[in-house]
Coordinates of C-alpha atoms and ligand atoms in Angstrom, one line a residue:
M1 CA -6.1 -22.6 3.0
E2 CA -8.8 -22.0 0.5
T3 CA -8.8 -18.8 -1.6
I4 CA -9.4 -15.8 0.6
A5 CA -10.7 -13.5 -2.1
N6 CA -14.0 -15.3 -2.0
I7 CA -17.3 -14.2 -0.4
T8 CA -17.8 -17.6 1.4
T9 CA -14.2 -17.5 2.9
V10 CA -14.4 -13.9 4.0
R11 CA -17.7 -14.5 5.7
K12 CA -16.4 -17.6 7.3
L13 CA -13.2 -15.9 8.6
L14 CA -15.2 -13.0 10.0
D15 CA -17.5 -15.4 11.8
E16 CA -14.7 -17.6 13.0
Y17 CA -12.9 -14.7 14.6
D18 CA -16.1 -12.9 15.7
L19 CA -15.4 -9.8 13.7
K20 CA -17.3 -7.3 11.6
A21 CA -15.9 -5.1 8.8
K22 CA -15.0 -1.8 10.4
K23 CA -16.2 1.3 8.5
K24 CA -13.7 3.6 10.3
Y25 CA -10.8 1.7 8.6
G26 CA -12.6 1.5 5.2
Q27 CA -12.8 -2.3 5.4
N28 CA -14.3 -3.6 2.2
F29 CA -12.7 -6.9 1.5
L30 CA -11.9 -8.1 -2.0
V31 CA -13.9 -11.2 -2.9
D32 CA -13.0 -11.4 -6.6
E33 CA -10.1 -13.8 -7.5
E34 CA -9.8 -12.3 -11.0
T35 CA -9.0 -8.9 -9.6
V36 CA -6.4 -10.3 -7.3
K37 CA -4.8 -12.1 -10.2
K38 CA -4.6 -8.9 -12.3
I39 CA -3.0 -7.0 -9.4
V40 CA -0.5 -9.7 -8.5
D41 CA 0.5 -10.2 -12.1
E42 CA 1.7 -6.6 -12.2
V43 CA 4.4 -7.2 -9.6
D44 CA 7.8 -7.9 -11.2
D45 CA 9.4 -11.3 -10.3
D46 CA 12.5 -9.8 -8.6
S47 CA 10.7 -7.2 -6.5
F48 CA 9.8 -7.2 -2.8
V49 CA 6.4 -6.0 -1.8
L50 CA 5.2 -3.5 0.6
E51 CA 1.5 -4.2 1.1
I52 CA -0.6 -1.6 2.8
G53 CA -3.9 -2.6 4.3
P54 CA -3.8 -6.4 3.8
G55 CA -7.2 -6.9 5.5
L56 CA -7.9 -10.6 5.6
G57 CA -5.1 -11.4 3.2
A58 CA -6.9 -11.6 -0.2
L59 CA -3.8 -10.2 -2.0
T60 CA -1.2 -11.3 0.5
Q61 CA -2.1 -14.9 -0.1
K62 CA -1.0 -14.7 -3.7
L63 CA 1.8 -12.2 -3.1
V64 CA 3.7 -14.3 -0.6
K65 CA 3.9 -17.3 -3.0
A66 CA 6.5 -15.4 -5.1
H67 CA 7.7 -12.4 -3.1
R68 CA 8.9 -11.2 0.3
V69 CA 6.1 -9.2 1.7
I70 CA 6.0 -6.6 4.4
A71 CA 2.4 -5.8 5.2
Y72 CA 1.2 -2.8 7.3
E73 CA -2.3 -3.3 8.9
I74 CA -3.8 -0.8 11.3
D75 CA -6.4 -3.1 12.8
S76 CA -5.0 -5.4 15.5
D77 CA -7.9 -7.8 15.1
L78 CA -7.0 -8.4 11.5
V79 CA -3.3 -8.7 12.4
R80 CA -4.3 -11.6 14.7
V81 CA -6.1 -13.3 11.8
L82 CA -3.3 -12.8 9.4
N83 CA -0.7 -14.1 11.8
E84 CA -2.8 -17.3 12.2
I85 CA -3.5 -17.8 8.5
F86 CA 0.1 -17.2 7.4
K87 CA 1.9 -18.6 10.4
E88 CA 3.9 -20.9 8.0
D89 CA 4.9 -18.2 5.6
E90 CA 8.4 -17.0 6.3
N91 CA 8.1 -14.6 3.3
L92 CA 5.6 -12.5 5.2
D93 CA 6.2 -9.9 7.9
V94 CA 2.9 -8.3 9.2
R95 CA 3.3 -5.1 11.1
N96 CA 0.5 -3.7 13.2
Q97 CA 1.0 0.0 12.4
D98 CA -0.9 3.0 11.0
I99 CA 0.9 3.5 7.6
T100 CA 0.5 7.3 7.9
E101 CA 3.0 7.1 10.9
V102 CA 5.6 5.1 9.0
D103 CA 8.5 6.6 7.2
L104 CA 8.1 4.6 4.0
G105 CA 11.3 5.8 2.4
E106 CA 13.3 4.6 5.4
V107 CA 11.5 1.2 5.6
I108 CA 12.1 0.6 1.9
R109 CA 15.8 1.5 2.2
Q110 CA 16.3 -0.8 5.1
E111 CA 14.5 -3.7 3.6
S112 CA 15.4 -3.5 -0.1
D113 CA 18.5 -5.6 0.1
G114 CA 19.4 -4.7 -3.4
R115 CA 15.9 -5.5 -4.8
K116 CA 13.4 -2.9 -6.0
C117 CA 10.1 -2.5 -4.2
T118 CA 6.6 -2.6 -5.4
V119 CA 4.0 -0.9 -3.2
V120 CA 0.5 -2.5 -3.3
S121 CA -2.3 -0.8 -1.6
N122 CA -6.0 -0.7 -1.2
L123 CA -6.8 2.1 1.2
P124 CA -9.1 5.2 1.6
Y125 CA -8.1 7.9 -0.9
Y126 CA -6.8 10.4 1.6
I127 CA -4.2 7.9 2.7
T128 CA -3.4 6.9 -0.9
T129 CA -2.5 10.5 -1.7
D130 CA -0.2 10.6 1.3
I131 CA 1.4 7.4 0.3
L132 CA 1.9 8.5 -3.3
N133 CA 3.3 11.8 -2.1
Q134 CA 5.8 9.9 0.2
V135 CA 6.8 7.4 -2.5
F136 CA 7.3 10.0 -5.2
C137 CA 9.4 12.2 -2.9
S138 CA 11.3 9.9 -0.7
S139 CA 12.6 6.7 -2.3
D140 CA 14.6 5.7 -5.3
D141 CA 14.1 2.1 -4.5
V142 CA 10.4 2.0 -5.5
E143 CA 9.8 0.9 -9.0
K144 CA 6.1 0.5 -9.0
V145 CA 3.0 1.4 -7.0
I146 CA -0.2 -0.5 -7.6
V147 CA -3.2 1.1 -6.0
M148 CA -6.9 0.5 -5.8
M149 CA -8.9 3.7 -5.6
Q150 CA -12.4 5.0 -6.1
K151 CA -13.1 5.0 -9.8
E152 CA -13.8 8.7 -10.0
V153 CA -10.4 9.4 -8.3
A154 CA -8.6 7.1 -10.7
M155 CA -10.3 8.9 -13.6
R156 CA -8.9 12.2 -12.4
F157 CA -5.4 10.8 -13.1
V158 CA -6.3 9.2 -16.4
N159 CA -8.6 11.9 -17.9
R160 CA -6.2 14.7 -18.2
T161 CA -8.6 17.1 -19.9
D162 CA -10.7 17.8 -16.9
R163 CA -8.5 19.7 -14.6
K164 CA -11.1 21.0 -12.1
D165 CA -10.0 18.4 -9.5
Y166 CA -6.4 18.3 -10.6
N167 CA -4.2 18.5 -7.6
V168 CA -0.5 18.4 -6.5
I169 CA -0.5 14.6 -6.6
N170 CA -1.7 14.6 -10.2
V171 CA 1.2 16.9 -11.2
L172 CA 3.7 14.8 -9.3
A173 CA 2.4 11.6 -10.9
D174 CA 2.7 13.2 -14.3
L175 CA 6.2 14.4 -13.6
Y176 CA 7.7 11.4 -11.9
S177 CA 5.8 8.4 -13.2
D178 CA 4.2 6.7 -16.1
Y179 CA 0.9 5.4 -15.1
E180 CA -2.1 3.4 -16.5
P181 CA -5.2 1.7 -15.4
V182 CA -4.9 -2.0 -14.6
C183 CA -8.6 -2.8 -14.3
R184 CA -12.0 -1.5 -13.1
V185 CA -13.4 -3.2 -10.1
G186 CA -17.1 -3.2 -9.6
K187 CA -18.5 -2.6 -6.1
H188 CA -19.8 -6.2 -6.0
C189 CA -16.2 -7.4 -6.0
F190 CA -16.1 -6.4 -2.3
Y191 CA -17.7 -7.5 0.9
P192 CA -19.4 -5.6 2.4
V193 CA -20.4 -3.9 -0.9
P194 CA -19.3 -0.2 -0.9
G195 CA -21.2 2.7 -2.3
V196 CA -19.0 3.2 -5.3
D197 CA -17.0 1.3 -8.0
S198 CA -13.2 1.2 -7.9
A199 CA -10.3 1.0 -10.3
V200 CA -6.7 -0.1 -10.0
L201 CA -3.9 2.1 -11.3
K202 CA -0.3 1.2 -11.8
F203 CA 2.4 3.9 -11.4
E204 CA 5.9 3.1 -12.8
L205 CA 8.4 5.4 -11.3
K206 CA 10.9 7.2 -13.5
N207 CA 14.5 7.3 -12.4
D208 CA 14.6 11.1 -12.3
R209 CA 15.7 12.5 -9.0
V210 CA 12.8 14.5 -7.4
D211 CA 13.5 18.2 -7.2
M212 CA 12.0 19.0 -3.8
A213 CA 12.1 22.8 -4.5
L214 CA 10.0 22.2 -7.6
V215 CA 7.6 20.0 -5.4
E216 CA 7.4 22.9 -2.9
F217 CA 6.7 25.4 -5.8
I218 CA 3.9 23.2 -7.1
R219 CA 2.4 22.9 -3.6
D220 CA 2.5 26.7 -3.3
C221 CA 0.8 27.1 -6.7
F222 CA -2.1 25.0 -5.4
S223 CA -2.3 26.8 -2.1
N224 CA -5.3 28.9 -3.2
R225 CA -6.8 27.5 -6.4
R226 CA -9.6 30.1 -6.6
K227 CA -7.3 33.0 -6.9
L228 CA -5.3 34.1 -9.9
L229 CA -2.0 32.3 -9.9
L230 CA 0.0 35.5 -10.2
S231 CA -1.3 36.8 -7.0
V232 CA -1.0 33.5 -5.2
L233 CA 2.7 33.4 -6.1
K234 CA 3.3 37.0 -5.2
Q235 CA 1.7 36.4 -1.8
K236 CA 4.0 33.5 -1.4
G237 CA 6.9 35.8 -1.9
Y238 CA 8.0 34.8 -5.5
G239 CA 9.4 37.6 -7.6
V240 CA 6.9 37.3 -10.5
D241 CA 4.9 39.8 -12.5
A242 CA 2.7 39.8 -15.6
E243 CA 5.9 40.0 -17.7
T244 CA 7.3 36.8 -16.2
F245 CA 4.1 35.0 -17.1
G246 CA 4.1 36.6 -20.6
N247 CA 7.7 35.5 -21.3
I248 CA 6.7 31.9 -21.0
G249 CA 3.5 32.3 -23.0
L250 CA 1.1 32.4 -20.0
S251 CA -1.6 35.0 -19.4
D252 CA -1.4 36.8 -16.1
R253 CA -5.1 35.8 -15.6
V254 CA -4.4 32.0 -15.3
R255 CA -5.5 30.0 -12.4
V256 CA -3.6 26.9 -11.3
E257 CA -5.9 24.5 -13.0
D258 CA -5.0 26.1 -16.4
L259 CA -1.4 25.0 -16.2
S260 CA 0.0 21.9 -17.9
V261 CA 2.8 20.0 -16.3
S262 CA 5.4 21.6 -18.5
D263 CA 4.0 25.1 -17.6
F264 CA 4.7 24.3 -13.9
V265 CA 8.3 23.4 -14.7
R266 CA 8.8 26.5 -16.9
L267 CA 7.2 28.8 -14.4
Y268 CA 9.4 27.3 -11.7
E269 CA 12.5 27.8 -13.7
V270 CA 11.8 31.5 -14.3
T271 CA 11.1 32.2 -10.7
R272 CA 14.4 30.8 -9.4
Ligands
SAM301 N1 -6.4 -5.5 1.0 C1 -7.5 -6.1 1.6 C2 -8.5 -6.6 0.5 O1 -8.2 -6.2 -0.7 O2 -9.4 -7.4 0.8 C3 -8.3 -5.1 2.5 C4 -8.7 -3.9 1.8 S1 -9.6 -2.8 2.9 C5 -10.4 -1.7 1.6 C6 -8.5 -1.6 3.5 C7 -7.5 -2.2 4.6 O3 -6.6 -1.2 5.0 C8 -8.3 -2.7 5.9 O4 -7.8 -3.9 6.3 C9 -7.9 -1.6 6.9 O5 -8.0 -2.1 8.2 C10 -6.6 -1.2 6.5 N2 -6.2 0.2 6.8 C11 -7.0 1.3 6.9 N3 -6.3 2.4 7.2 C12 -5.0 2.0 7.4 C13 -3.9 2.7 7.9 N4 -3.9 4.0 8.1 N5 -2.7 1.9 8.0 C14 -2.7 0.6 7.7 N6 -3.8 -0.1 7.3 C15 -4.9 0.6 7.2

């Protein structure tokens, strides 16, 4: 099979199977081999891969050469194409399921067989957030998550000075992973060409056990970002007052976006 991450092959496959890219599933297929290589190179040799949204198999094609791959694809038309292209590949298990309905932690535990898992995904951002949330909170077997996302969203992780759009997921990423950009991906690396550029980020998970009570506390802090944090927490039933904030060097006038990651942890500790 020729390289899938190529505009000619992608067009040919869509023609052959009488398909069009579906907007509702965010289908913009990668047609840049260099980007595929950069992503695949990030996967450790001894890891198995959970691929989310394989599409026509641009990444899958390289991943299955060196790894066992479990791929979740929502679109049954694409599952048909993948099953045909990769019919000889015993390393690949394509599952026709919506990833938001899958218990990722459970699947990873069942399939890990002593190996660590790398999650590779190229999905709409709202799903990516859900996946990162699940991965940070539910599995010790994941060592890495490599995700493609809209460039602006990726910058929100990387550029820590602008906290206007900072959210629960950014705090969890800071607490439970080390992350860095892998590459920028211009919109012309996709077919059809999307409206925006993308970037790939790599999250390497720390071994710390996730404290779910802390995660809940962080979620509560973000439950009303326009209000003063002190009143948000009071409303949520935490026993805090201006003095509690003062004791850890915080003004009682702060909003959630003013907090650093260590502020969240200290505030959580004094509210327990
Ligand atoms: N990975 C392929 C590539 O790079 O060419 C395709 C990327 S395309 C941006 C996103 C893929 O995710 C599509 O194949 C789409 O059908 C699939 N997808 C979208 N939502 C999904 C969901 N909830 N669960 C599983 N797959 C999904």
